Structure formats: structure tokens, C-alpha cells
Amino acid sequence: WRRLSSGLKRTSASIGGAIADLVTKRKLDHAVIEELEEALIRADLGIETAVAIAGKVGEGRYDKQVSADEVKAILAEEVEKILVPVAKPLVIDAARKPFVVLVVGVNGSGKTTTIGKLAARLTAEGRKVVLAAGDTFRAAAIEQLKIWGTRTGSPVIAGAQGGDAASLAFEALEAARTRAADVLIVDTAGRLQNKTALMGELEKIVRVMRKVDATAPHAVLLVLDATVGQNALSQVEVFSKIAGVTGLVMTKLDGTARGGILVAVAAKFGLPVHFIGVGEGVDDLSPFAAKDFARAVAG
Ligand code: GDP
């Protein structure tokens, strides 16, 4: 909880601060409700959600003096209601060996870092993890994944920069089988500039892996950068279409006052949220907990 609340402190300070300013020595009226709506929209909760929540705060309280704590409690409760249905752990099915996790998302969203953190977590749970450096586009991505591999004791299957990502994924899946790995995590390039090429590449990775295991991939994680704000919504749309996303990870929540975007994404798509990133360190990947997140957001 401490890591989460400190990670989200910019968002909570912004929302909490706005609420405190709003209700100080004022009775609740339309103007206050409107200002509350605006504060929630600024935190990227999305217009519909902001209006609904502000409306809820108003219910039965017009012309009354309300405290900031009261407003925060209602906000937390409403946000929690939206988040509870999407807060789902990433379940590794032990019957799938290896359980194949394909990680997608635009460049810079935090895919490689998230893979490293996830490998550390799974390894600590006693699982054998293999990593595939499928972002063959950027040499730095391959190097970065190798560093995480060394740090977490996970073998990294990598090829040359510019190599074919699908053949690498194929090789990695075979290698993971040979090594009796529990989990294979496959990094990918996220060049959204060319959607057709990206779609072709992701489809080919899936097709080729299915030659080794017809049920792969068993999870497709979309990594979203919270600092991109409302853009996250269109990224979910695009990647859901081209990659069959099964769950989300939202990173960099520590770097933004607009962490409400996670609430907007949850309200709009209802996709499972497995983890959130609240820093660059190996321990800064938290399983997503609806109540804690809602409390942290409410300030
Ligand atoms: P990729 O291109 O999607 O693989 O993205 P990277 O994993 O290379 O991450 C891009 C940058 O974001 C790196 O500098 C990471 O250290 C940083 N990053 C990733 N996740 C987080 C996070 O949760 N919080 C912060 N503050 N930085 C992060």
C-alpha cells in the first residue's frame, strides 16, 4: 500500500487537493459539483465517469456542508465499483508448459521493463521463466532484455537486430520447452506508425508459435503508459483489434497526476487489469488491487 500510495501521489494530490479546495467552507451546489467534475476530468477519469461520480456526490447533499473526507470517501467508493470487475490477477495455468505470455504495446510504453519485473516476480514464486527478445527492431530493447535476464536469472533467447521476430518466437518456444520452463514471456516491437506491418508481424508471431503449441499464446498483455492520457484509450482499441488483448498492465502511474486514465480504460473496455507500474525498479510492479487504487486516487 505504501508503494502504491506514494507511486500515485501526484494523482492523489491533484484530486485530493481539488476536493479540499472545493468544499472548504462552502455548501454543496451546482458550481461545486461542476468544479468537482472538472477536477476528475483533469485527472483523466473520462467525462462520463466524472459526471456520474460528481452526480453521486451531489445526491441528497445539495445545500449541505460536506467535508472533504466525505467527498473523498464517496469518490473512492464509486471508483472502486468501476475497478472491482477488472481487477484480476494474471493466472498462470500450470497445465500449459510453458505458459506463453505475449507482451504488446507501443514503443516506450514500458514493455521490456514490465517483462523484467514480471520475470522477477514469477521467478520469486518459484517458476522457471524464459524471455524472448522479440522486439528485434531496436538493438537497445534486446540489450535491455538481456540485462533483465541476467538480473532475474532467466535465459534470454535473442537474435540479431533486424531479425525476424516470428522465427525468434518459434525458437524461443522450442527452447523454453526443452528447458522445461513454466513461463515464456515474449517481447514485441510496438511500431504503431505502421499498423499493417505491426499487425502482420504480431499475426505471424502467433501463427508460428502455434506450430509448436496450438494453444499459444495463453495471455496477451497490453502495456499502457499512463502518462499518455486519453491516448491510452485508442491504444486499447487498436491493439485489441490486432492482437486479441487478454489483459492490461498500466505503467508509469508514478509519473503522472492523471492516473485516472486507468479508471477511464476500465469503464470503457472492461478488460482485466493485472498489474500497475509505479516506478522503474524491479519491485515497482504491483498486482492491481481495486480498493487500494481507488483509495489512492481519491487522495
Ligand atoms: P518499451 O519500449 O515498451 O519496451 O519500454 P521500456 O521498457 O524500454 O520503458 C521505457 C522507459 O519507461 C524506460 O526508461 C523505463 O525505465 C521507464 N518505465 C517503465 N515502466 C515504468 C514505471 O512504472 N514507472 C516509471 N517511472 N518509469 C517506467
PDB file of N, CA and C in Angstrom, residues 64 73 112 125 129 188 193 203 222 250 296:
ATOM      1  N   LYS A  64     -25.977  21.423   1.567  1.00  0.00           N
ATOM      2  CA  LYS A  64     -25.427  20.983   2.857  1.00  0.00           C
ATOM      3  C   LYS A  64     -23.925  21.219   2.863  1.00  0.00           C
ATOM      4  N   ALA A  73     -14.436   9.899   0.299  1.00  0.00           N
ATOM      5  CA  ALA A  73     -14.930   8.546   0.574  1.00  0.00           C
ATOM      6  C   ALA A  73     -15.918   8.110  -0.520  1.00  0.00           C
ATOM      7  N   THR A 112       9.461  -3.753 -22.035  1.00  0.00           N
ATOM      8  CA  THR A 112      10.652  -4.502 -21.629  1.00  0.00           C
ATOM      9  C   THR A 112      10.836  -4.448 -20.115  1.00  0.00           C
ATOM     10  N   GLU A 125       8.382 -16.594  -7.227  1.00  0.00           N
ATOM     11  CA  GLU A 125       7.316 -17.554  -6.870  1.00  0.00           C
ATOM     12  C   GLU A 125       7.722 -18.994  -7.167  1.00  0.00           C
ATOM     13  N   VAL A 129      11.425 -19.160 -15.767  1.00  0.00           N
ATOM     14  CA  VAL A 129      10.976 -18.215 -16.797  1.00  0.00           C
ATOM     15  C   VAL A 129      12.011 -18.121 -17.913  1.00  0.00           C
ATOM     16  N   THR A 188       7.752  -7.708 -27.841  1.00  0.00           N
ATOM     17  CA  THR A 188       7.483  -7.403 -29.251  1.00  0.00           C
ATOM     18  C   THR A 188       7.789  -5.934 -29.525  1.00  0.00           C
ATOM     19  N   GLN A 193       3.230   3.282 -35.917  1.00  0.00           N
ATOM     20  CA  GLN A 193       3.224   4.148 -37.101  1.00  0.00           C
ATOM     21  C   GLN A 193       2.755   3.388 -38.331  1.00  0.00           C
ATOM     22  N   GLU A 203       0.620 -11.165 -36.023  1.00  0.00           N
ATOM     23  CA  GLU A 203      -0.092 -12.352 -36.515  1.00  0.00           C
ATOM     24  C   GLU A 203       0.876 -13.487 -36.835  1.00  0.00           C
ATOM     25  N   LEU A 222      -1.331  -6.152 -22.877  1.00  0.00           N
ATOM     26  CA  LEU A 222      -1.083  -4.837 -23.470  1.00  0.00           C
ATOM     27  C   LEU A 222      -0.533  -3.918 -22.386  1.00  0.00           C
ATOM     28  N   MET A 250      -0.760  -1.193 -16.632  1.00  0.00           N
ATOM     29  CA  MET A 250      -0.548   0.239 -16.829  1.00  0.00           C
ATOM     30  C   MET A 250       0.693   0.677 -16.073  1.00  0.00           C
ATOM     31  N   ALA A 296      -6.212   5.405  -3.206  1.00  0.00           N
ATOM     32  CA  ALA A 296      -5.056   6.245  -3.549  1.00  0.00           C
ATOM     33  C   ALA A 296      -5.465   7.372  -4.499  1.00  0.00           C
TER      34      ALA A 296
END
